[in-house]
């Protein structure tokens, strides 16, 4: 019975024999082993973790046997591959084989890559690399019930970089997009490693096969079952995540949401209400609203604009530059002016935050999600979940559907564009390009009909 494995070499198979793992060599290698079919025990119990180790050994051996200089590279004693056999000592004495330098592991390459990558990207992006992609490489996933990380038998962290990493990662249970992003980053890490002369590999082992690279036209393909039956035509399939991101609230729904926060029975949603209204009226990014100080708001006859020059990261607890790295000015219009005058304290200092939680500290995305989406907690040892303001509005049918907090930005851009605001002006005040607005932010006005031509 063959051990289940996500990726095996072509000419060496990993087998389970009475609960122990062994390697079976293809008949093409019979001449090397005295004309007989070769089996090599590994001295390992048949477990998912040991299967991964066995795969790594099989790949190393096959790599040596397939090499043009295989006679110099292949070690018939198997000591080179970390195995001990009864013939090891005498064969080594008869034909000593120099111990090769150990190949760098995926984990070591990744850690070196992260140190190089750190100063090149925003702290938020780097945090994504450190946590999400690193966890995929380590085979770790967060278990919400146990509130801890659990390990899957698909870790490639300790494997040599030539150990069929692509096949192992692609067969792992993580989301497809996350696995592809991980492989793209690993590919970049390898190119850097190769440029430094730290590997003898000449071919990038992290390049995904063309057959599994996501094609932009895939969304137009029908879903076909194993027997060839068409289950869903492309027009019936679920929309792409980026297309879902284009959705926005209507003007009426926007006003219903704002009013619901202002009139909520609890103080925290009421405290959040001005920030919600501000984002709906400016389309600024979350962190830009969190970091806004009164010295950035210019109210008066000669100056009536807001300066967005920084962003607060709630995960890292620090203030950094905006996503584009540039400051921009936002012209204050009457409705926005009314909001700012209404919420500005008489004794406001220039360095005071415009929007704060009840404790006077920065708002952050996690705190807002509890009020917007839902709040999980334990009551008498029982897990409880309470709907957020927008979730409840959607459940009660007061708005057409639930959309996440970032839809405030989509809503502002969509309503402004539908009202005739120039897209170049809109892109400038929102810190984007016209192309990005058209591709990712601009929702569709379903009330507008095609012109009768």
Short mmCIF file of C-alpha atoms in Angstrom, two decimals:
data_model
loop_
_atom_site.label_atom_id
_atom_site.label_comp_id
_atom_site.label_asym_id
_atom_site.label_seq_id
_atom_site.Cartn_x
_atom_site.Cartn_y
_atom_site.Cartn_z
CA UNK A 1 0.00 0.00 0.00
CA UNK A 2 1.47 3.31 -1.07
CA UNK A 3 1.66 6.09 1.51
CA UNK A 4 -0.50 9.06 0.65
CA UNK A 5 1.65 11.95 -0.41
CA UNK A 6 1.10 15.24 -2.17
CA UNK A 7 4.21 14.97 -4.35
CA UNK A 8 6.43 12.04 -5.29
CA UNK A 9 9.42 11.81 -7.63
CA UNK A 10 8.84 10.04 -10.92
CA UNK A 11 11.20 7.09 -10.44
CA UNK A 12 11.30 6.59 -6.68
CA UNK A 13 8.18 5.76 -4.69
CA UNK A 14 7.50 6.04 -0.99
CA UNK A 15 5.84 2.89 0.32
CA UNK A 16 4.39 1.73 3.61
CA UNK A 17 5.62 -1.72 4.61
CA UNK A 18 4.19 -3.14 7.85
CA UNK A 19 3.84 0.32 9.33
CA UNK A 20 7.32 1.49 8.27
CA UNK A 21 8.33 3.63 5.33
CA UNK A 22 10.66 2.51 2.56
CA UNK A 23 11.75 3.62 -0.89
CA UNK A 24 11.11 1.56 -4.02
CA UNK A 25 13.37 2.31 -6.99
CA UNK A 26 12.24 2.06 -10.61
CA UNK A 27 13.47 -0.92 -12.64
CA UNK A 28 15.56 1.52 -14.69
CA UNK A 29 17.95 1.59 -11.72
CA UNK A 30 18.32 -2.23 -11.54
CA UNK A 31 21.83 -2.22 -13.11
CA UNK A 32 23.08 0.01 -10.28
CA UNK A 33 21.87 -2.46 -7.64
CA UNK A 34 23.21 -5.69 -9.11
CA UNK A 35 20.38 -6.21 -11.58
CA UNK A 36 17.71 -6.47 -8.89
CA UNK A 37 14.77 -4.25 -7.95
CA UNK A 38 15.95 -2.10 -5.06
CA UNK A 39 14.00 -1.40 -1.85
CA UNK A 40 15.54 0.76 0.83
CA UNK A 41 14.13 0.96 4.35
CA UNK A 42 14.07 4.37 5.99
CA UNK A 43 13.75 3.37 9.63
CA UNK A 44 10.70 5.60 10.02
CA UNK A 45 7.17 4.86 11.13
CA UNK A 46 4.41 5.60 8.64
CA UNK A 47 3.14 8.99 9.87
CA UNK A 48 2.19 12.13 7.91
CA UNK A 49 5.25 13.96 9.25
CA UNK A 50 7.61 11.13 8.29
CA UNK A 51 6.03 10.89 4.85
CA UNK A 52 7.12 14.47 4.21
CA UNK A 53 10.67 13.59 5.31
CA UNK A 54 10.61 10.50 3.08
CA UNK A 55 9.56 12.61 0.12
CA UNK A 56 12.47 14.96 0.75
CA UNK A 57 14.91 12.03 0.82
CA UNK A 58 13.41 10.56 -2.36
CA UNK A 59 13.73 13.86 -4.18
CA UNK A 60 17.40 14.22 -3.18
CA UNK A 61 18.24 10.71 -4.31
CA UNK A 62 16.40 11.05 -7.61
CA UNK A 63 18.05 14.42 -8.21
CA UNK A 64 21.46 12.78 -7.91
CA UNK A 65 20.53 9.77 -10.07
CA UNK A 66 19.06 11.96 -12.82
CA UNK A 67 22.13 14.22 -12.92
CA UNK A 68 24.66 13.75 -15.77
CA UNK A 69 27.38 13.29 -13.10
CA UNK A 70 25.30 10.83 -11.10
CA UNK A 71 28.25 8.48 -10.55
CA UNK A 72 30.02 11.20 -8.55
CA UNK A 73 26.88 12.48 -6.82
CA UNK A 74 24.93 9.33 -5.90
CA UNK A 75 25.88 7.67 -2.62
CA UNK A 76 25.06 3.92 -2.76
CA UNK A 77 25.53 3.73 1.02
CA UNK A 78 22.68 6.25 1.46
CA UNK A 79 24.66 7.89 4.28
CA UNK A 80 24.66 11.12 2.28
CA UNK A 81 20.89 11.18 2.58
CA UNK A 82 20.83 10.69 6.33
CA UNK A 83 20.21 6.91 6.28
CA UNK A 84 22.16 4.24 8.13
CA UNK A 85 22.52 0.78 6.61
CA UNK A 86 24.53 -2.27 7.63
CA UNK A 87 26.80 -1.73 4.62
CA UNK A 88 27.57 1.89 5.35
CA UNK A 89 30.91 1.46 7.14
CA UNK A 90 32.54 -1.01 4.75
CA UNK A 91 31.32 0.77 1.62
CA UNK A 92 32.59 4.09 2.91
CA UNK A 93 36.03 2.57 3.48
CA UNK A 94 36.05 1.02 0.03
CA UNK A 95 34.81 4.08 -1.81
CA UNK A 96 34.68 7.16 0.39
CA UNK A 97 32.27 9.80 -0.84
CA UNK A 98 32.80 13.40 0.31
CA UNK A 99 29.97 14.81 2.36
CA UNK A 100 28.21 17.53 0.36
CA UNK A 101 27.40 20.90 1.79
CA UNK A 102 23.86 20.87 3.17
CA UNK A 103 21.37 22.59 0.90
CA UNK A 104 19.67 25.66 2.33
CA UNK A 105 16.19 25.05 3.68
CA UNK A 106 13.07 26.95 2.69
CA UNK A 107 12.84 28.46 6.17
CA UNK A 108 16.41 29.75 6.16
CA UNK A 109 15.96 31.25 2.69
CA UNK A 110 12.66 32.86 3.77
CA UNK A 111 14.08 34.46 6.93
CA UNK A 112 16.96 35.96 4.96
CA UNK A 113 14.50 37.20 2.34
CA UNK A 114 12.28 38.89 4.95
CA UNK A 115 15.20 40.88 6.36
CA UNK A 116 15.96 42.10 2.85
CA UNK A 117 12.29 42.85 2.14
CA UNK A 118 11.56 44.72 5.39
CA UNK A 119 12.75 48.25 4.39
CA UNK A 120 11.16 48.02 0.93
CA UNK A 121 7.50 47.79 1.91
CA UNK A 122 5.00 49.38 4.25
CA UNK A 123 4.88 47.92 7.78
CA UNK A 124 1.36 46.61 7.09
CA UNK A 125 2.54 44.72 4.02
CA UNK A 126 5.58 43.39 5.84
CA UNK A 127 3.38 42.20 8.68
CA UNK A 128 1.37 40.27 6.06
CA UNK A 129 4.55 38.59 4.86
CA UNK A 130 5.68 37.77 8.37
CA UNK A 131 2.40 36.29 9.53
CA UNK A 132 0.23 34.94 6.75
CA UNK A 133 2.85 33.73 4.29
CA UNK A 134 5.18 32.47 7.00
CA UNK A 135 2.35 30.46 8.54
CA UNK A 136 1.63 28.85 5.17
CA UNK A 137 5.28 27.88 4.78
CA UNK A 138 5.20 26.40 8.29
CA UNK A 139 1.86 24.69 7.70
CA UNK A 140 0.15 26.60 10.51
CA UNK A 141 -3.46 27.74 10.65
CA UNK A 142 -5.39 29.62 13.35
CA UNK A 143 -8.01 27.59 15.18
CA UNK A 144 -10.69 30.01 16.37
CA UNK A 145 -12.29 27.57 18.82
CA UNK A 146 -9.04 26.63 20.54
CA UNK A 147 -7.59 30.15 20.11
CA UNK A 148 -4.26 28.72 19.02
CA UNK A 149 -2.29 27.78 15.91
CA UNK A 150 -2.57 24.18 14.76
CA UNK A 151 -0.12 22.41 12.48
CA UNK A 152 -0.90 20.68 9.18
CA UNK A 153 1.43 17.96 7.80
CA UNK A 154 2.32 20.19 4.85
CA UNK A 155 5.10 22.30 6.34
CA UNK A 156 7.97 23.00 3.96
CA UNK A 157 9.93 25.12 6.43
CA UNK A 158 12.65 22.55 7.19
CA UNK A 159 12.80 21.04 3.69
CA UNK A 160 15.66 21.74 1.26
CA UNK A 161 14.62 24.21 -1.43
CA UNK A 162 14.80 21.55 -4.16
CA UNK A 163 12.27 19.25 -2.48
CA UNK A 164 9.21 19.64 -4.73
CA UNK A 165 7.91 22.56 -2.68
CA UNK A 166 5.44 23.65 -5.36
CA UNK A 167 3.57 20.33 -5.32
CA UNK A 168 3.48 20.21 -1.52
CA UNK A 169 2.15 23.75 -1.16
CA UNK A 170 -0.41 23.43 -3.93
CA UNK A 171 -1.83 20.29 -2.29
CA UNK A 172 -2.06 22.02 1.12
CA UNK A 173 -5.49 23.08 2.49
CA UNK A 174 -4.84 26.82 2.34
CA UNK A 175 -6.74 29.20 0.05
CA UNK A 176 -5.64 29.03 -3.58
CA UNK A 177 -4.80 32.73 -3.82
CA UNK A 178 -2.72 32.58 -0.62
CA UNK A 179 -0.75 29.59 -1.92
CA UNK A 180 -0.02 31.38 -5.18
CA UNK A 181 1.10 34.53 -3.35
CA UNK A 182 3.40 32.40 -1.20
CA UNK A 183 4.98 30.75 -4.22
CA UNK A 184 5.47 34.11 -5.94
CA UNK A 185 7.31 35.40 -2.86
CA UNK A 186 9.38 32.20 -2.58
CA UNK A 187 10.28 32.52 -6.24
CA UNK A 188 11.55 36.06 -5.64
CA UNK A 189 13.47 34.84 -2.59
CA UNK A 190 15.14 32.14 -4.70
CA UNK A 191 16.15 34.59 -7.44
CA UNK A 192 17.83 36.71 -4.77
CA UNK A 193 19.51 33.63 -3.28
CA UNK A 194 20.76 32.63 -6.72
CA UNK A 195 22.12 36.12 -7.45
CA UNK A 196 24.14 35.91 -4.22
CA UNK A 197 25.66 32.59 -5.27
CA UNK A 198 24.20 30.80 -2.23
CA UNK A 199 22.71 27.91 -4.23
CA UNK A 200 23.97 25.66 -6.99
CA UNK A 201 20.50 25.17 -8.43
CA UNK A 202 20.21 26.61 -11.92
CA UNK A 203 16.44 26.26 -12.29
CA UNK A 204 13.99 28.10 -10.02
CA UNK A 205 12.15 25.31 -8.10
CA UNK A 206 9.31 27.64 -7.04
CA UNK A 207 7.96 28.45 -10.48
CA UNK A 208 4.36 27.26 -10.77
CA UNK A 209 3.46 25.00 -13.73
CA UNK A 210 1.66 26.84 -16.51
CA UNK A 211 -1.30 24.49 -16.13
CA UNK A 212 -2.15 25.80 -12.64
CA UNK A 213 -1.33 29.49 -13.06
CA UNK A 214 -4.60 31.37 -12.69
CA UNK A 215 -5.82 32.56 -16.06
CA UNK A 216 -7.71 35.85 -16.22
CA UNK A 217 -10.27 34.14 -18.46
CA UNK A 218 -10.97 31.34 -15.97
CA UNK A 219 -14.03 33.18 -14.67
CA UNK A 220 -15.61 32.73 -18.11
CA UNK A 221 -15.22 28.93 -18.04
CA UNK A 222 -18.05 26.66 -17.01
CA UNK A 223 -17.68 24.38 -14.01
CA UNK A 224 -17.53 20.76 -15.18
CA UNK A 225 -17.92 17.73 -12.91
CA UNK A 226 -15.74 14.60 -13.05
CA UNK A 227 -18.15 12.82 -15.43
CA UNK A 228 -18.07 15.71 -17.88
CA UNK A 229 -21.45 17.16 -16.92
CA UNK A 230 -21.63 20.95 -16.95
CA UNK A 231 -22.76 22.01 -13.47
CA UNK A 232 -22.68 25.78 -13.88
CA UNK A 233 -22.25 28.05 -16.86
CA UNK A 234 -19.82 30.91 -16.39
CA UNK A 235 -22.64 33.44 -16.10
CA UNK A 236 -24.11 31.52 -13.13
CA UNK A 237 -20.88 31.29 -11.15
CA UNK A 238 -20.05 33.47 -8.18
CA UNK A 239 -18.50 36.83 -8.97
CA UNK A 240 -14.80 37.45 -8.60
CA UNK A 241 -13.69 38.94 -5.22
CA UNK A 242 -12.51 42.12 -6.92
CA UNK A 243 -15.91 42.49 -8.56
CA UNK A 244 -17.60 41.99 -5.20
CA UNK A 245 -15.39 44.75 -3.85
CA UNK A 246 -16.94 47.17 -6.32
CA UNK A 247 -20.29 47.03 -4.54
CA UNK A 248 -21.41 50.15 -2.72
CA UNK A 249 -24.31 51.30 -0.58
CA UNK A 250 -26.93 53.55 -2.11
CA UNK A 251 -27.30 57.12 -0.84
CA UNK A 252 -30.40 56.09 1.11
CA UNK A 253 -28.62 53.09 2.67
CA UNK A 254 -25.67 55.31 3.58
CA UNK A 255 -27.96 57.68 5.48
CA UNK A 256 -29.75 54.77 7.22
CA UNK A 257 -26.41 53.41 8.46
CA UNK A 258 -25.21 56.80 9.71
CA UNK A 259 -28.46 57.42 11.55
CA UNK A 260 -28.38 53.92 13.11
CA UNK A 261 -24.98 54.64 14.67
CA UNK A 262 -26.00 58.08 15.96
CA UNK A 263 -29.23 56.76 17.53
CA UNK A 264 -27.84 53.50 18.92
CA UNK A 265 -28.68 52.69 22.54
CA UNK A 266 -25.02 51.98 23.40
CA UNK A 267 -22.35 54.68 23.75
CA UNK A 268 -19.62 53.01 21.66
CA UNK A 269 -21.61 52.97 18.38
CA UNK A 270 -22.67 56.57 19.03
CA UNK A 271 -19.03 57.49 19.58
CA UNK A 272 -18.14 55.85 16.28
CA UNK A 273 -20.95 57.59 14.35
CA UNK A 274 -18.99 60.77 13.35
CA UNK A 275 -16.14 58.65 11.97
CA UNK A 276 -18.60 56.56 9.97
CA UNK A 277 -20.19 59.71 8.54
CA UNK A 278 -16.75 61.22 7.82
CA UNK A 279 -15.63 58.21 5.81
CA UNK A 280 -18.88 58.18 3.84
CA UNK A 281 -18.36 61.89 3.06
CA UNK A 282 -14.65 61.74 2.15
CA UNK A 283 -13.92 58.19 0.97
CA UNK A 284 -10.63 58.29 2.88
CA UNK A 285 -8.91 55.07 3.89
CA UNK A 286 -9.47 53.61 7.36
CA UNK A 287 -6.02 54.44 8.71
CA UNK A 288 -6.17 57.99 7.38
CA UNK A 289 -9.30 58.68 9.43
CA UNK A 290 -7.78 56.99 12.51
CA UNK A 291 -4.67 59.22 12.35
CA UNK A 292 -6.40 62.52 11.53
CA UNK A 293 -5.61 65.39 13.94
CA UNK A 294 -7.28 68.77 14.18
CA UNK A 295 -4.16 70.45 12.83
CA UNK A 296 -4.92 68.59 9.58
CA UNK A 297 -8.37 70.18 9.30
CA UNK A 298 -8.46 73.75 7.98
CA UNK A 299 -11.81 75.47 8.47
CA UNK A 300 -12.23 79.08 7.42
CA UNK A 301 -12.87 81.44 4.57
CA UNK A 302 -9.36 81.29 3.15
CA UNK A 303 -8.62 77.66 3.97
CA UNK A 304 -11.23 74.97 3.78
CA UNK A 305 -9.52 71.65 3.19
CA UNK A 306 -8.33 68.50 4.96
CA UNK A 307 -4.75 67.28 4.71
CA UNK A 308 -4.34 63.50 4.62
CA UNK A 309 -0.64 62.92 5.32
CA UNK A 310 -0.47 59.90 7.64
CA UNK A 311 -2.16 56.64 8.54
CA UNK A 312 -2.60 54.76 11.82
CA UNK A 313 -1.98 51.00 11.82
CA UNK A 314 -4.02 49.40 14.60
CA UNK A 315 -2.23 46.07 14.26
CA UNK A 316 1.25 47.55 14.68
CA UNK A 317 0.06 50.39 16.93
CA UNK A 318 1.98 53.04 15.03
CA UNK A 319 1.45 55.99 12.71
CA UNK A 320 3.02 55.81 9.28
CA UNK A 321 2.81 57.51 5.88
CA UNK A 322 -0.24 57.10 3.67
CA UNK A 323 -0.53 54.08 1.43
CA UNK A 324 0.81 56.05 -1.55
CA UNK A 325 3.53 57.68 0.55
CA UNK A 326 2.24 61.13 -0.36
CA UNK A 327 0.15 63.81 1.36
CA UNK A 328 -2.98 65.05 -0.39
CA UNK A 329 -5.53 67.80 0.12
CA UNK A 330 -9.28 67.24 0.24
CA UNK A 331 -11.56 70.21 -0.46
CA UNK A 332 -14.22 70.63 2.24
CA UNK A 333 -17.75 70.97 0.87
CA UNK A 334 -20.86 72.17 2.81
CA UNK A 335 -22.12 68.84 4.17
CA UNK A 336 -18.64 67.85 5.33
CA UNK A 337 -18.12 71.32 6.78
CA UNK A 338 -21.27 70.94 8.89
CA UNK A 339 -20.02 67.64 10.30
CA UNK A 340 -16.60 69.02 11.26
CA UNK A 341 -18.04 72.13 12.94
CA UNK A 342 -20.51 69.97 14.84
CA UNK A 343 -17.92 67.59 16.30
CA UNK A 344 -14.99 69.95 16.91
CA UNK A 345 -14.59 70.67 20.65
CA UNK A 346 -14.19 74.31 21.70
CA UNK A 347 -10.93 73.44 23.48
CA UNK A 348 -9.52 71.20 20.75
CA UNK A 349 -5.73 71.23 20.53
CA UNK A 350 -3.95 70.94 17.16
CA UNK A 351 -2.48 67.55 18.05
CA UNK A 352 -5.77 66.09 19.35
CA UNK A 353 -7.23 63.25 17.34
CA UNK A 354 -10.41 64.10 15.47
CA UNK A 355 -11.90 60.66 16.14
CA UNK A 356 -11.27 58.62 19.28
CA UNK A 357 -12.79 55.73 21.18
CA UNK A 358 -14.49 56.33 24.53
CA UNK A 359 -11.11 55.87 26.24
CA UNK A 360 -9.57 58.63 24.10
CA UNK A 361 -7.36 56.25 22.09
CA UNK A 362 -7.14 55.61 18.35
CA UNK A 363 -9.86 53.70 16.60
CA UNK A 364 -8.67 50.60 14.73
CA UNK A 365 -10.22 48.16 12.27
CA UNK A 366 -10.71 45.38 14.85
CA UNK A 367 -12.60 47.67 17.24
CA UNK A 368 -14.81 48.92 14.42
CA UNK A 369 -15.50 45.40 13.12
CA UNK A 370 -17.06 44.51 16.48
CA UNK A 371 -19.53 47.37 16.14
CA UNK A 372 -20.02 47.15 12.37
CA UNK A 373 -20.06 43.37 11.77
CA UNK A 374 -20.38 41.36 15.01
CA UNK A 375 -18.98 40.87 18.47
CA UNK A 376 -17.99 37.46 19.87
CA UNK A 377 -17.70 36.84 23.59
CA UNK A 378 -18.21 34.23 26.28
CA UNK A 379 -21.24 34.33 28.59
CA UNK A 380 -21.14 31.83 31.47
CA UNK A 381 -18.65 29.76 29.52
CA UNK A 382 -20.78 29.73 26.35
CA UNK A 383 -19.62 31.27 23.07
CA UNK A 384 -21.99 34.08 22.07
CA UNK A 385 -22.12 36.27 18.99
CA UNK A 386 -23.95 39.60 18.75
CA UNK A 387 -24.65 41.27 15.38
CA UNK A 388 -23.06 44.62 14.64
CA UNK A 389 -25.06 47.65 13.56
CA UNK A 390 -24.74 47.07 9.80
CA UNK A 391 -25.25 43.31 10.13
CA UNK A 392 -28.47 43.92 12.03
CA UNK A 393 -29.69 46.46 9.49
CA UNK A 394 -29.16 43.89 6.72
CA UNK A 395 -30.89 41.13 8.71
CA UNK A 396 -33.89 43.41 9.34
CA UNK A 397 -34.11 44.29 5.64
CA UNK A 398 -33.47 47.99 6.20
CA UNK A 399 -30.57 47.86 3.73
CA UNK A 400 -30.26 45.53 0.74
CA UNK A 401 -27.20 43.62 1.95
CA UNK A 402 -24.24 43.65 4.30
CA UNK A 403 -21.00 45.22 3.07
CA UNK A 404 -17.77 45.58 5.07
CA UNK A 405 -16.44 48.82 6.54
CA UNK A 406 -14.22 49.56 3.54
CA UNK A 407 -17.42 49.95 1.47
CA UNK A 408 -17.62 53.50 2.85
CA UNK A 409 -14.85 54.39 0.42
CA UNK A 410 -16.54 52.58 -2.48
CA UNK A 411 -19.81 54.33 -1.66
CA UNK A 412 -18.28 57.82 -1.69
CA UNK A 413 -16.47 57.21 -5.00
CA UNK A 414 -19.52 55.64 -6.63
CA UNK A 415 -21.99 58.32 -5.52
CA UNK A 416 -19.62 61.12 -6.56
CA UNK A 417 -18.99 59.58 -9.98
CA UNK A 418 -22.70 59.01 -10.57
CA UNK A 419 -23.32 62.65 -9.64
CA UNK A 420 -20.98 63.79 -12.40
CA UNK A 421 -17.77 64.51 -10.46
CA UNK A 422 -14.74 64.42 -12.76
CA UNK A 423 -12.91 61.08 -12.33
CA UNK A 424 -9.48 62.72 -12.40
CA UNK A 425 -10.49 65.05 -9.56
CA UNK A 426 -12.00 62.08 -7.70
CA UNK A 427 -8.82 60.05 -8.13
CA UNK A 428 -6.69 62.95 -6.90
CA UNK A 429 -8.64 63.61 -3.70
CA UNK A 430 -8.90 59.87 -2.92
CA UNK A 431 -5.23 59.11 -3.53
CA UNK A 432 -5.75 56.78 -6.50
CA UNK A 433 -5.55 56.73 -10.26
CA UNK A 434 -8.51 56.91 -12.62
CA UNK A 435 -7.71 53.36 -13.76
CA UNK A 436 -7.82 52.00 -10.19
CA UNK A 437 -11.10 53.78 -9.51
CA UNK A 438 -12.68 52.36 -12.66
CA UNK A 439 -11.35 48.86 -12.08
CA UNK A 440 -11.80 48.37 -8.33
CA UNK A 441 -13.97 51.07 -6.76
CA UNK A 442 -16.61 52.37 -9.10
CA UNK A 443 -19.89 50.56 -8.52
CA UNK A 444 -22.62 50.20 -11.11
CA UNK A 445 -25.76 52.33 -10.96
CA UNK A 446 -28.48 49.76 -11.64
CA UNK A 447 -31.11 52.49 -11.99
CA UNK A 448 -29.49 53.91 -15.14
CA UNK A 449 -30.67 52.46 -18.43
CA UNK A 450 -28.86 52.05 -21.71
CA UNK A 451 -29.41 55.02 -24.03
CA UNK A 452 -31.96 54.39 -26.78
CA UNK A 453 -29.87 54.81 -29.94
#
